[in-house]
């Protein structure tokens, strides 16, 4: 027995809309995550092609979701994909070497670690720094977030394949919490 159909046209339209959304929820989620991921990579391309104003808008829209520190971001079109701080002891040339002469970092102690105010100044400058011709241009979120959201999109894309979907079974909620939420919580707290 079906429930009676709503008599008001707006209620009927809302019911149909919610039904269609529920029926195509994976496609809708895939589209939303896909657009979010695409703009992470499109932003440095926009800067490179001469659209820094539009790119700055995207950086601003993504800023509530990520710290966007240049020394923790992926750079496209530069000499290196990453520019870690000198304290990280990697084989890559450190961030400080590339930014010493840049006007964005003119009055900032790049090696600041002891003074909280100097370190805060470095963080604000590194957040606002988008890149240049030598270093390339940073993605709109940090390297960690690029990896998380790109792999989320790829996983959703794989799970949307009908053959794969038929073989997938829902995971118990405790396993989802353990494997899905616990690492995010540990990362956020640490």
PDB file of C-alpha atoms in Angstrom:
ATOM      1  CA  UNK A   1       0.000   0.000   0.000  1.00  0.00           C
ATOM      2  CA  UNK A   2       1.475   3.333  -1.080  1.00  0.00           C
ATOM      3  CA  UNK A   3       1.060   6.488   0.961  1.00  0.00           C
ATOM      4  CA  UNK A   4      -1.312   9.028  -0.551  1.00  0.00           C
ATOM      5  CA  UNK A   5       0.340  11.451  -2.988  1.00  0.00           C
ATOM      6  CA  UNK A   6       0.583  15.036  -1.719  1.00  0.00           C
ATOM      7  CA  UNK A   7      -2.092  17.307  -3.150  1.00  0.00           C
ATOM      8  CA  UNK A   8      -0.024  20.499  -3.076  1.00  0.00           C
ATOM      9  CA  UNK A   9       2.125  20.927  -6.229  1.00  0.00           C
ATOM     10  CA  UNK A  10       5.147  22.185  -4.250  1.00  0.00           C
ATOM     11  CA  UNK A  11       5.021  19.174  -1.910  1.00  0.00           C
ATOM     12  CA  UNK A  12       4.756  16.844  -4.892  1.00  0.00           C
ATOM     13  CA  UNK A  13       7.740  18.518  -6.576  1.00  0.00           C
ATOM     14  CA  UNK A  14       9.789  18.273  -3.387  1.00  0.00           C
ATOM     15  CA  UNK A  15       8.918  14.584  -3.032  1.00  0.00           C
ATOM     16  CA  UNK A  16       9.979  13.884  -6.617  1.00  0.00           C
ATOM     17  CA  UNK A  17      13.194  15.884  -6.144  1.00  0.00           C
ATOM     18  CA  UNK A  18      14.137  14.080  -2.947  1.00  0.00           C
ATOM     19  CA  UNK A  19      13.370  10.725  -4.579  1.00  0.00           C
ATOM     20  CA  UNK A  20      15.582  11.520  -7.585  1.00  0.00           C
ATOM     21  CA  UNK A  21      18.369  12.750  -5.336  1.00  0.00           C
ATOM     22  CA  UNK A  22      18.188   9.570  -3.258  1.00  0.00           C
ATOM     23  CA  UNK A  23      18.097   7.405  -6.365  1.00  0.00           C
ATOM     24  CA  UNK A  24      21.209   9.080  -7.796  1.00  0.00           C
ATOM     25  CA  UNK A  25      23.018   9.853  -4.529  1.00  0.00           C
ATOM     26  CA  UNK A  26      26.284   8.213  -5.587  1.00  0.00           C
ATOM     27  CA  UNK A  27      26.404  10.220  -8.816  1.00  0.00           C
ATOM     28  CA  UNK A  28      25.612  13.431  -6.952  1.00  0.00           C
ATOM     29  CA  UNK A  29      28.300  12.752  -4.332  1.00  0.00           C
ATOM     30  CA  UNK A  30      30.772  11.766  -7.053  1.00  0.00           C
ATOM     31  CA  UNK A  31      30.044  15.016  -8.885  1.00  0.00           C
ATOM     32  CA  UNK A  32      30.454  17.174  -5.770  1.00  0.00           C
ATOM     33  CA  UNK A  33      33.713  15.500  -4.710  1.00  0.00           C
ATOM     34  CA  UNK A  34      34.942  15.515  -8.322  1.00  0.00           C
ATOM     35  CA  UNK A  35      34.436  19.268  -8.644  1.00  0.00           C
ATOM     36  CA  UNK A  36      36.105  19.845  -5.265  1.00  0.00           C
ATOM     37  CA  UNK A  37      39.126  17.767  -6.331  1.00  0.00           C
ATOM     38  CA  UNK A  38      39.303  19.258  -9.828  1.00  0.00           C
ATOM     39  CA  UNK A  39      39.560  22.811  -8.511  1.00  0.00           C
ATOM     40  CA  UNK A  40      42.488  21.813  -6.282  1.00  0.00           C
ATOM     41  CA  UNK A  41      44.468  21.147  -9.474  1.00  0.00           C
ATOM     42  CA  UNK A  42      42.851  23.826 -11.662  1.00  0.00           C
ATOM     43  CA  UNK A  43      43.862  26.671  -9.336  1.00  0.00           C
ATOM     44  CA  UNK A  44      47.640  26.552 -10.032  1.00  0.00           C
ATOM     45  CA  UNK A  45      46.886  26.113 -13.741  1.00  0.00           C
ATOM     46  CA  UNK A  46      44.792  29.297 -13.634  1.00  0.00           C
ATOM     47  CA  UNK A  47      47.650  31.239 -12.041  1.00  0.00           C
ATOM     48  CA  UNK A  48      50.110  29.874 -14.613  1.00  0.00           C
ATOM     49  CA  UNK A  49      47.811  30.848 -17.491  1.00  0.00           C
ATOM     50  CA  UNK A  50      47.472  34.412 -16.208  1.00  0.00           C
ATOM     51  CA  UNK A  51      44.298  34.324 -14.119  1.00  0.00           C
ATOM     52  CA  UNK A  52      45.573  35.120 -10.615  1.00  0.00           C
ATOM     53  CA  UNK A  53      42.396  36.976  -9.614  1.00  0.00           C
ATOM     54  CA  UNK A  54      40.120  34.013 -10.270  1.00  0.00           C
ATOM     55  CA  UNK A  55      42.653  31.682  -8.666  1.00  0.00           C
ATOM     56  CA  UNK A  56      42.841  33.898  -5.578  1.00  0.00           C
ATOM     57  CA  UNK A  57      39.056  33.554  -5.246  1.00  0.00           C
ATOM     58  CA  UNK A  58      39.377  29.764  -5.253  1.00  0.00           C
ATOM     59  CA  UNK A  59      42.218  29.886  -2.707  1.00  0.00           C
ATOM     60  CA  UNK A  60      39.954  32.011  -0.503  1.00  0.00           C
ATOM     61  CA  UNK A  61      37.015  29.592  -0.890  1.00  0.00           C
ATOM     62  CA  UNK A  62      39.224  26.645   0.114  1.00  0.00           C
ATOM     63  CA  UNK A  63      40.919  28.477   3.011  1.00  0.00           C
ATOM     64  CA  UNK A  64      38.393  27.450   5.716  1.00  0.00           C
ATOM     65  CA  UNK A  65      39.110  23.792   4.916  1.00  0.00           C
ATOM     66  CA  UNK A  66      42.930  23.831   4.914  1.00  0.00           C
ATOM     67  CA  UNK A  67      45.870  25.777   6.339  1.00  0.00           C
ATOM     68  CA  UNK A  68      47.354  26.187   2.805  1.00  0.00           C
ATOM     69  CA  UNK A  69      50.926  26.579   4.061  1.00  0.00           C
ATOM     70  CA  UNK A  70      53.312  26.750   1.112  1.00  0.00           C
ATOM     71  CA  UNK A  71      55.889  24.496   2.745  1.00  0.00           C
ATOM     72  CA  UNK A  72      53.260  21.761   3.116  1.00  0.00           C
ATOM     73  CA  UNK A  73      51.693  22.092  -0.331  1.00  0.00           C
ATOM     74  CA  UNK A  74      52.181  20.553  -3.753  1.00  0.00           C
ATOM     75  CA  UNK A  75      53.500  22.935  -6.398  1.00  0.00           C
ATOM     76  CA  UNK A  76      52.858  22.557 -10.123  1.00  0.00           C
ATOM     77  CA  UNK A  77      55.045  24.025 -12.906  1.00  0.00           C
ATOM     78  CA  UNK A  78      58.077  24.606 -10.659  1.00  0.00           C
ATOM     79  CA  UNK A  79      61.498  23.171 -10.054  1.00  0.00           C
ATOM     80  CA  UNK A  80      60.214  20.806  -7.331  1.00  0.00           C
ATOM     81  CA  UNK A  81      56.813  19.402  -6.416  1.00  0.00           C
ATOM     82  CA  UNK A  82      57.391  20.193  -2.710  1.00  0.00           C
ATOM     83  CA  UNK A  83      59.359  22.815  -0.779  1.00  0.00           C
ATOM     84  CA  UNK A  84      59.739  21.492   2.774  1.00  0.00           C
ATOM     85  CA  UNK A  85      61.252  23.570   5.574  1.00  0.00           C
ATOM     86  CA  UNK A  86      64.975  23.173   6.168  1.00  0.00           C
ATOM     87  CA  UNK A  87      64.349  21.367   9.468  1.00  0.00           C
ATOM     88  CA  UNK A  88      62.750  18.443   7.600  1.00  0.00           C
ATOM     89  CA  UNK A  89      66.160  17.162   6.391  1.00  0.00           C
ATOM     90  CA  UNK A  90      65.072  15.940   2.958  1.00  0.00           C
ATOM     91  CA  UNK A  91      67.032  15.880  -0.285  1.00  0.00           C
ATOM     92  CA  UNK A  92      64.748  18.571  -1.726  1.00  0.00           C
ATOM     93  CA  UNK A  93      65.923  22.172  -1.619  1.00  0.00           C
ATOM     94  CA  UNK A  94      64.299  23.812   1.388  1.00  0.00           C
ATOM     95  CA  UNK A  95      61.545  26.399   1.329  1.00  0.00           C
ATOM     96  CA  UNK A  96      63.776  29.008   2.966  1.00  0.00           C
ATOM     97  CA  UNK A  97      66.310  28.920   0.094  1.00  0.00           C
ATOM     98  CA  UNK A  98      63.630  29.725  -2.473  1.00  0.00           C
ATOM     99  CA  UNK A  99      61.878  32.444  -0.485  1.00  0.00           C
ATOM    100  CA  UNK A 100      64.809  34.411   0.988  1.00  0.00           C
ATOM    101  CA  UNK A 101      64.718  37.141  -1.656  1.00  0.00           C
ATOM    102  CA  UNK A 102      60.983  37.290  -2.250  1.00  0.00           C
ATOM    103  CA  UNK A 103      59.129  40.474  -1.248  1.00  0.00           C
ATOM    104  CA  UNK A 104      56.364  38.455   0.450  1.00  0.00           C
ATOM    105  CA  UNK A 105      58.951  37.293   3.002  1.00  0.00           C
ATOM    106  CA  UNK A 106      61.065  40.485   3.192  1.00  0.00           C
ATOM    107  CA  UNK A 107      60.525  41.311   6.896  1.00  0.00           C
ATOM    108  CA  UNK A 108      60.155  37.740   8.105  1.00  0.00           C
ATOM    109  CA  UNK A 109      62.718  35.533   9.799  1.00  0.00           C
ATOM    110  CA  UNK A 110      62.418  32.383   7.675  1.00  0.00           C
ATOM    111  CA  UNK A 111      64.253  30.295  10.235  1.00  0.00           C
ATOM    112  CA  UNK A 112      62.072  31.483  13.131  1.00  0.00           C
ATOM    113  CA  UNK A 113      61.320  28.757  15.604  1.00  0.00           C
ATOM    114  CA  UNK A 114      61.855  30.330  19.004  1.00  0.00           C
ATOM    115  CA  UNK A 115      59.750  33.482  18.920  1.00  0.00           C
ATOM    116  CA  UNK A 116      56.019  32.725  18.660  1.00  0.00           C
ATOM    117  CA  UNK A 117      55.375  36.083  16.930  1.00  0.00           C
ATOM    118  CA  UNK A 118      58.073  35.499  14.300  1.00  0.00           C
ATOM    119  CA  UNK A 119      56.785  31.995  13.651  1.00  0.00           C
ATOM    120  CA  UNK A 120      53.216  33.313  13.333  1.00  0.00           C
ATOM    121  CA  UNK A 121      54.430  35.885  10.791  1.00  0.00           C
ATOM    122  CA  UNK A 122      56.076  33.094   8.816  1.00  0.00           C
ATOM    123  CA  UNK A 123      52.867  31.031   8.882  1.00  0.00           C
ATOM    124  CA  UNK A 124      50.715  33.937   7.653  1.00  0.00           C
ATOM    125  CA  UNK A 125      53.150  34.729   4.841  1.00  0.00           C
ATOM    126  CA  UNK A 126      53.424  31.044   3.844  1.00  0.00           C
ATOM    127  CA  UNK A 127      49.636  30.769   3.777  1.00  0.00           C
ATOM    128  CA  UNK A 128      49.203  33.807   1.528  1.00  0.00           C
ATOM    129  CA  UNK A 129      52.083  32.869  -0.797  1.00  0.00           C
ATOM    130  CA  UNK A 130      50.717  31.298  -3.997  1.00  0.00           C
ATOM    131  CA  UNK A 131      54.010  30.741  -5.791  1.00  0.00           C
ATOM    132  CA  UNK A 132      56.127  32.228  -8.552  1.00  0.00           C
ATOM    133  CA  UNK A 133      57.722  31.258 -11.866  1.00  0.00           C
ATOM    134  CA  UNK A 134      60.636  29.464 -10.184  1.00  0.00           C
ATOM    135  CA  UNK A 135      58.756  27.510  -7.520  1.00  0.00           C
ATOM    136  CA  UNK A 136      55.588  27.035  -9.525  1.00  0.00           C
ATOM    137  CA  UNK A 137      52.144  27.500  -7.997  1.00  0.00           C
ATOM    138  CA  UNK A 138      50.631  25.671  -5.068  1.00  0.00           C
ATOM    139  CA  UNK A 139      47.450  23.640  -5.123  1.00  0.00           C
ATOM    140  CA  UNK A 140      44.508  25.192  -3.296  1.00  0.00           C
ATOM    141  CA  UNK A 141      44.929  22.792  -0.350  1.00  0.00           C
ATOM    142  CA  UNK A 142      47.950  21.151   1.298  1.00  0.00           C
ATOM    143  CA  UNK A 143      49.565  17.933   0.065  1.00  0.00           C
ATOM    144  CA  UNK A 144      47.837  15.834   2.716  1.00  0.00           C
ATOM    145  CA  UNK A 145      44.374  17.097   1.735  1.00  0.00           C
ATOM    146  CA  UNK A 146      45.135  16.640  -1.973  1.00  0.00           C
ATOM    147  CA  UNK A 147      45.956  12.987  -1.244  1.00  0.00           C
ATOM    148  CA  UNK A 148      42.898  12.442   0.959  1.00  0.00           C
ATOM    149  CA  UNK A 149      40.344  13.955  -1.419  1.00  0.00           C
ATOM    150  CA  UNK A 150      41.903  12.595  -4.608  1.00  0.00           C
ATOM    151  CA  UNK A 151      41.923   9.060  -3.204  1.00  0.00           C
ATOM    152  CA  UNK A 152      38.382   9.521  -1.887  1.00  0.00           C
ATOM    153  CA  UNK A 153      37.292  10.488  -5.404  1.00  0.00           C
ATOM    154  CA  UNK A 154      39.116   7.528  -6.959  1.00  0.00           C
ATOM    155  CA  UNK A 155      37.574   5.150  -4.397  1.00  0.00           C
ATOM    156  CA  UNK A 156      34.107   6.530  -5.093  1.00  0.00           C
ATOM    157  CA  UNK A 157      34.714   6.237  -8.819  1.00  0.00           C
ATOM    158  CA  UNK A 158      35.792   2.591  -8.485  1.00  0.00           C
ATOM    159  CA  UNK A 159      32.861   1.777  -6.218  1.00  0.00           C
ATOM    160  CA  UNK A 160      30.434   3.272  -8.743  1.00  0.00           C
ATOM    161  CA  UNK A 161      31.335   0.610 -11.331  1.00  0.00           C
ATOM    162  CA  UNK A 162      28.357  -1.787 -11.414  1.00  0.00           C
ATOM    163  CA  UNK A 163      30.473  -4.981 -11.228  1.00  0.00           C
ATOM    164  CA  UNK A 164      32.343  -3.664  -8.204  1.00  0.00           C
ATOM    165  CA  UNK A 165      29.155  -2.347  -6.567  1.00  0.00           C
ATOM    166  CA  UNK A 166      27.442  -5.729  -6.746  1.00  0.00           C
ATOM    167  CA  UNK A 167      30.343  -7.351  -4.893  1.00  0.00           C
ATOM    168  CA  UNK A 168      30.605  -4.696  -2.181  1.00  0.00           C
ATOM    169  CA  UNK A 169      28.853  -5.249   1.112  1.00  0.00           C
ATOM    170  CA  UNK A 170      28.206  -2.604   3.747  1.00  0.00           C
ATOM    171  CA  UNK A 171      30.822  -2.516   6.481  1.00  0.00           C
ATOM    172  CA  UNK A 172      29.793  -2.689  10.122  1.00  0.00           C
ATOM    173  CA  UNK A 173      29.657   0.721  11.777  1.00  0.00           C
ATOM    174  CA  UNK A 174      32.437  -0.158  14.245  1.00  0.00           C
ATOM    175  CA  UNK A 175      34.808  -1.003  11.362  1.00  0.00           C
ATOM    176  CA  UNK A 176      33.920   2.232   9.596  1.00  0.00           C
ATOM    177  CA  UNK A 177      34.629   4.189  12.780  1.00  0.00           C
ATOM    178  CA  UNK A 178      37.884   2.337  13.382  1.00  0.00           C
ATOM    179  CA  UNK A 179      39.281   2.587   9.843  1.00  0.00           C
ATOM    180  CA  UNK A 180      37.551   5.714   8.595  1.00  0.00           C
ATOM    181  CA  UNK A 181      37.136   8.127  11.461  1.00  0.00           C
ATOM    182  CA  UNK A 182      39.853   7.154  13.969  1.00  0.00           C
ATOM    183  CA  UNK A 183      42.800   8.093  11.691  1.00  0.00           C
ATOM    184  CA  UNK A 184      41.240  11.479  10.977  1.00  0.00           C
ATOM    185  CA  UNK A 185      40.734  12.064  14.699  1.00  0.00           C
ATOM    186  CA  UNK A 186      44.299  11.024  15.519  1.00  0.00           C
ATOM    187  CA  UNK A 187      45.631  13.287  12.767  1.00  0.00           C
ATOM    188  CA  UNK A 188      43.524  16.223  13.937  1.00  0.00           C
ATOM    189  CA  UNK A 189      44.545  15.884  17.575  1.00  0.00           C
ATOM    190  CA  UNK A 190      48.245  15.185  17.019  1.00  0.00           C
TER     191      UNK A 190
END
